[in-house]
C-alpha positions as a printed NumPy array, in Angstrom:
array([[167.745, -33.83 , 126.1  ],
       [166.527, -32.52 , 122.732],
       [162.838, -32.553, 121.955],
       [161.76 , -34.136, 118.724],
       [159.451, -32.124, 116.478],
       [156.845, -33.972, 114.502],
       [157.459, -33.721, 110.809],
       [154.579, -32.056, 108.952],
       [152.709, -34.213, 106.466],
       [153.721, -33.873, 102.81 ],
       [151.821, -31.402, 100.69 ],
       [148.972, -32.743,  98.633],
       [149.497, -33.098,  94.919],
       [147.242, -31.606,  92.27 ],
       [145.494, -34.931,  91.74 ],
       [144.815, -35.258,  95.466],
       [143.322, -31.757,  95.593],
       [141.115, -32.577,  92.614],
       [139.943, -35.686,  94.45 ],
       [139.056, -33.537,  97.486],
       [137.027, -31.195,  95.281],
       [135.225, -34.145,  93.713],
       [134.307, -35.464,  97.162],
       [132.983, -32.039,  98.205],
       [130.961, -31.746,  95.009],
       [129.565, -35.253,  95.45 ],
       [128.333, -34.344,  98.947],
       [126.759, -31.152,  97.595],
       [128.88 , -28.81 ,  99.716],
       [128.732, -26.118,  97.017],
       [124.951, -25.922,  97.426],
       [125.009, -25.788, 101.218],
       [125.99 , -22.787, 103.349],
       [129.271, -22.426, 105.195],
       [129.27 , -24.68 , 108.263],
       [130.758, -21.949, 110.486],
       [128.686, -18.836, 109.701],
       [125.707, -20.707, 108.179],
       [125.535, -18.221, 105.3  ],
       [125.653, -19.065, 101.584],
       [129.09 , -19.085, 100.002],
       [128.086, -16.659,  97.261],
       [131.078, -15.005,  95.64 ],
       [133.11 , -14.591,  98.819],
       [136.578, -16.134,  99.076],
       [136.441, -19.837,  99.901],
       [138.917, -22.542, 100.844],
       [138.805, -26.314, 100.771],
       [140.662, -28.383, 103.358],
       [142.611, -31.552, 102.778],
       [139.688, -33.386, 104.395],
       [137.455, -32.113, 101.52 ],
       [135.387, -29.729, 103.678],
       [134.726, -26.182, 102.443],
       [134.475, -22.93 , 104.419],
       [134.639, -19.198, 103.914],
       [138.235, -18.01 , 104.098],
       [137.36 , -15.386, 106.72 ],
       [135.445, -17.964, 108.768],
       [138.232, -20.557, 108.879],
       [140.8  , -17.873, 109.712],
       [138.663, -16.664, 112.624],
       [138.192, -20.258, 113.768],
       [141.947, -20.855, 113.74 ],
       [142.602, -17.616, 115.603],
       [140.435, -18.603, 118.564],
       [141.58 , -22.215, 118.879],
       [143.125, -23.083, 122.24 ],
       [145.49 , -25.63 , 120.752],
       [148.499, -25.239, 118.515],
       [147.212, -27.892, 116.147],
       [144.75 , -26.93 , 113.47 ],
       [141.58 , -28.999, 113.617],
       [138.798, -29.165, 111.038],
       [135.55 , -27.771, 112.505],
       [133.577, -30.744, 111.108],
       [135.656, -33.928, 111.077],
       [138.296, -32.824, 113.632],
       [141.151, -33.776, 111.347],
       [144.392, -32.315, 112.664],
       [147.124, -30.5  , 110.752],
       [144.998, -30.095, 107.675],
       [146.062, -28.257, 104.558],
       [143.91 , -25.658, 102.846],
       [143.673, -24.318,  99.351],
       [141.652, -21.562,  97.675],
       [138.768, -22.755,  95.54 ],
       [136.011, -21.241,  93.397],
       [133.648, -24.208,  93.267],
       [130.903, -22.566,  95.326],
       [131.293, -19.247,  93.492],
       [130.903, -20.964,  90.128],
       [127.795, -22.764,  91.371],
       [126.357, -19.487,  92.701],
       [126.886, -17.696,  89.373],
       [125.377, -20.567,  87.399],
       [122.385, -20.78 ,  89.731],
       [121.819, -17.003,  89.576],
       [122.008, -16.996,  85.771],
       [119.482, -19.831,  85.541],
       [117.176, -18.05 ,  87.955],
       [117.298, -14.824,  85.948],
       [116.62 , -16.706,  82.719],
       [113.781, -18.624,  84.349],
       [111.908, -15.531,  85.527],
       [112.73 , -13.408,  82.487],
       [111.247, -16.046,  80.166],
       [107.851, -15.736,  81.855],
       [107.961, -19.014,  83.754],
       [107.411, -19.579,  87.429],
       [105.075, -17.843,  89.834],
       [103.653, -14.635,  88.252],
       [103.674, -12.84 ,  91.601],
       [107.319, -13.656,  92.219],
       [108.115, -12.747,  88.616],
       [106.536,  -9.29 ,  88.988],
       [108.277,  -8.824,  92.307],
       [111.587,  -9.834,  90.753],
       [111.309,  -7.376,  87.869],
       [110.011,  -4.605,  90.122],
       [113.058,  -5.044,  92.329],
       [115.417,  -5.035,  89.342],
       [113.8  ,  -1.961,  87.799],
       [113.873,  -0.164,  91.142],
       [117.581,  -0.84 ,  91.614],
       [118.353,   0.261,  88.058],
       [116.367,   3.463,  88.527],
       [118.16 ,   4.218,  91.775],
       [121.532,   3.75 ,  90.089],
       [120.531,   6.043,  87.226],
       [119.283,   8.75 ,  89.589],
       [122.459,   8.533,  91.662],
       [124.666,   8.688,  88.572],
       [122.76 ,  11.649,  87.134],
       [122.929,  13.484,  90.455],
       [126.691,  13.021,  90.631],
       [127.037,  14.047,  87.001],
       [124.947,  17.185,  87.52 ],
       [127.158,  18.183,  90.423],
       [130.297,  17.678,  88.361],
       [128.848,  19.6  ,  85.4  ],
       [127.82 ,  22.485,  87.658],
       [131.299,  22.593,  89.143],
       [132.853,  22.514,  85.668],
       [130.625,  25.341,  84.407],
       [131.381,  27.382,  87.503],
       [135.092,  26.909,  86.84 ],
       [134.562,  28.013,  83.231],
       [132.736,  31.156,  84.363],
       [135.505,  31.983,  86.806],
       [138.204,  31.488,  84.173],
       [136.244,  33.536,  81.628],
       [135.78 ,  36.458,  84.   ],
       [139.494,  36.435,  84.832],
       [140.396,  36.373,  81.124],
       [138.104,  39.315,  80.441],
       [139.664,  41.37 ,  83.219],
       [143.166,  40.609,  81.961],
       [142.195,  41.501,  78.4  ],
       [140.538,  44.755,  79.413],
       [143.524,  45.753,  81.523],
       [145.939,  45.027,  78.677],
       [144.212,  47.396,  76.174],
       [144.653,  51.112,  77.018],
       [141.675,  53.354,  76.454],
       [143.713,  55.646,  74.159],
       [144.249,  52.813,  71.696],
       [140.595,  51.856,  71.261],
       [140.039,  54.602,  68.7  ],
       [142.818,  53.304,  66.447],
       [141.527,  49.715,  66.717],
       [138.242,  50.6  ,  65.063],
       [138.971,  52.794,  62.045],
       [136.108,  54.161,  60.021],
       [135.426,  56.303,  56.974],
       [138.419,  56.901,  54.732],
       [140.663,  54.594,  56.809],
       [139.13 ,  51.608,  55.012],
       [140.631,  52.899,  51.783],
       [144.073,  52.84 ,  53.369],
       [143.501,  49.289,  54.606],
       [142.267,  48.166,  51.188],
       [145.249,  49.752,  49.436],
       [147.605,  48.151,  51.956],
       [146.182,  44.713,  51.262],
       [146.274,  45.257,  47.512],
       [149.801,  46.702,  47.453],
       [151.297,  44.058,  49.775],
       [150.637,  40.56 ,  48.37 ],
       [152.024,  39.01 ,  51.544],
       [149.087,  40.473,  53.481],
       [146.528,  39.015,  51.103],
       [145.948,  35.331,  50.581],
       [143.775,  33.717,  47.925],
       [142.052,  31.453,  50.46 ],
       [140.132,  31.862,  53.707],
       [142.261,  31.033,  56.747],
       [139.237,  29.587,  58.574],
       [137.818,  27.093,  56.063],
       [140.984,  26.847,  53.883],
       [138.882,  27.327,  50.73 ],
       [139.756,  29.737,  47.936],
       [137.958,  33.023,  47.41 ],
       [135.883,  33.382,  44.27 ],
       [137.232,  35.617,  41.526],
       [134.59 ,  38.294,  42.138],
       [135.407,  38.331,  45.89 ],
       [131.682,  38.097,  46.638],
       [130.897,  37.008,  50.183],
       [134.308,  38.131,  51.485],
       [134.821,  40.406,  54.485],
       [137.814,  42.678,  55.011],
       [138.972,  43.299,  58.565],
       [140.531,  46.437,  59.952],
       [143.714,  44.427,  60.599],
       [143.973,  43.888,  56.799],
       [143.03 ,  40.183,  56.83 ],
       [140.19 ,  38.784,  54.711],
       [137.815,  35.859,  55.338],
       [134.58 ,  34.446,  54.032],
       [131.71 ,  36.341,  55.638],
       [129.966,  33.126,  56.708],
       [133.179,  31.743,  58.201],
       [133.759,  34.97 ,  60.098],
       [130.185,  34.967,  61.44 ],
       [130.535,  31.371,  62.617],
       [133.861,  32.218,  64.244],
       [132.333,  35.181,  66.077],
       [129.494,  33.035,  67.429],
       [132.   ,  30.88 ,  69.293],
       [134.079,  33.823,  70.472],
       [134.354,  33.933,  74.283],
       [135.699,  37.49 ,  74.479],
       [133.673,  40.67 ,  74.621],
       [135.813,  42.094,  71.792],
       [136.167,  40.113,  68.57 ],
       [139.717,  39.012,  67.784],
       [141.131,  38.227,  64.359],
       [141.641,  34.476,  63.835],
       [145.108,  35.159,  62.358],
       [146.741,  38.041,  64.235],
       [144.474,  38.066,  67.351],
       [143.907,  41.823,  66.999],
       [140.607,  43.577,  67.635],
       [138.834,  44.501,  64.427],
       [135.846,  45.829,  62.566],
       [134.722,  44.269,  59.318],
       [133.429,  45.564,  56.002],
       [132.292,  43.824,  52.847],
       [135.163,  43.509,  50.39 ],
       [133.019,  44.578,  47.432],
       [131.763,  47.623,  49.322],
       [135.288,  48.799,  50.117],
       [136.421,  48.016,  46.564],
       [133.549,  50.092,  45.19 ],
       [134.49 ,  53.039,  47.397],
       [138.114,  52.679,  46.312],
       [137.16 ,  52.663,  42.624],
       [134.96 ,  55.732,  43.045],
       [137.754,  57.512,  44.841],
       [140.128,  56.66 ,  41.979],
       [137.666,  57.983,  39.382],
       [137.318,  61.242,  41.269],
       [141.031,  61.747,  41.007]])
């Protein structure tokens, strides 16, 4: 003989759920604590039952888990086979109440002792958050700087290993070699540009304030000095060809070249 199963009740419509919420609000359930845990609803997840009673979601799930019957029963009215739905009524009331309370004490109203205690608590929490954030930031900055130092030391070792000692003398010419560099720049227009490669501004006609490098590239002296201040290598590298260099004033080298021409 087959056993008949009771048909579940039909699901509530939107209007019926709104009526349940209105009944709960009329009773003031949003202002009262949860009937199971006796704690305020706050901003925790909440549900409303088809009998218009409200509970914390975690509380009603725990209550259902430990029931000794297969039928779900409301903890308050004992209604069986209820339906439940998520709601934010109590959360909205909690936020509105908290905002009004903050505005009330911040405007200077209420008990002065409680007002001072309120602001002292808020300032203390803010200070603790700032100290914690700064401590974490300091740790991250220290770790970042340590990583930079490690990378810089490795780059220096690689650079030093890549330059043989026998070539260092040719990288830094002096004396009459500057005349050869100056003549090379003057005789090869492709090596000489009318503008500084750092600031992209043209040189003046007199070439005052221009520096000539041993790699035969020219820059504004101020631009070259600023570039060298931000150089991370022990040896200065040309901004164009990345070669090691020494620098001389363009006018000084030009004067030496003109004197050398007159002597001939």
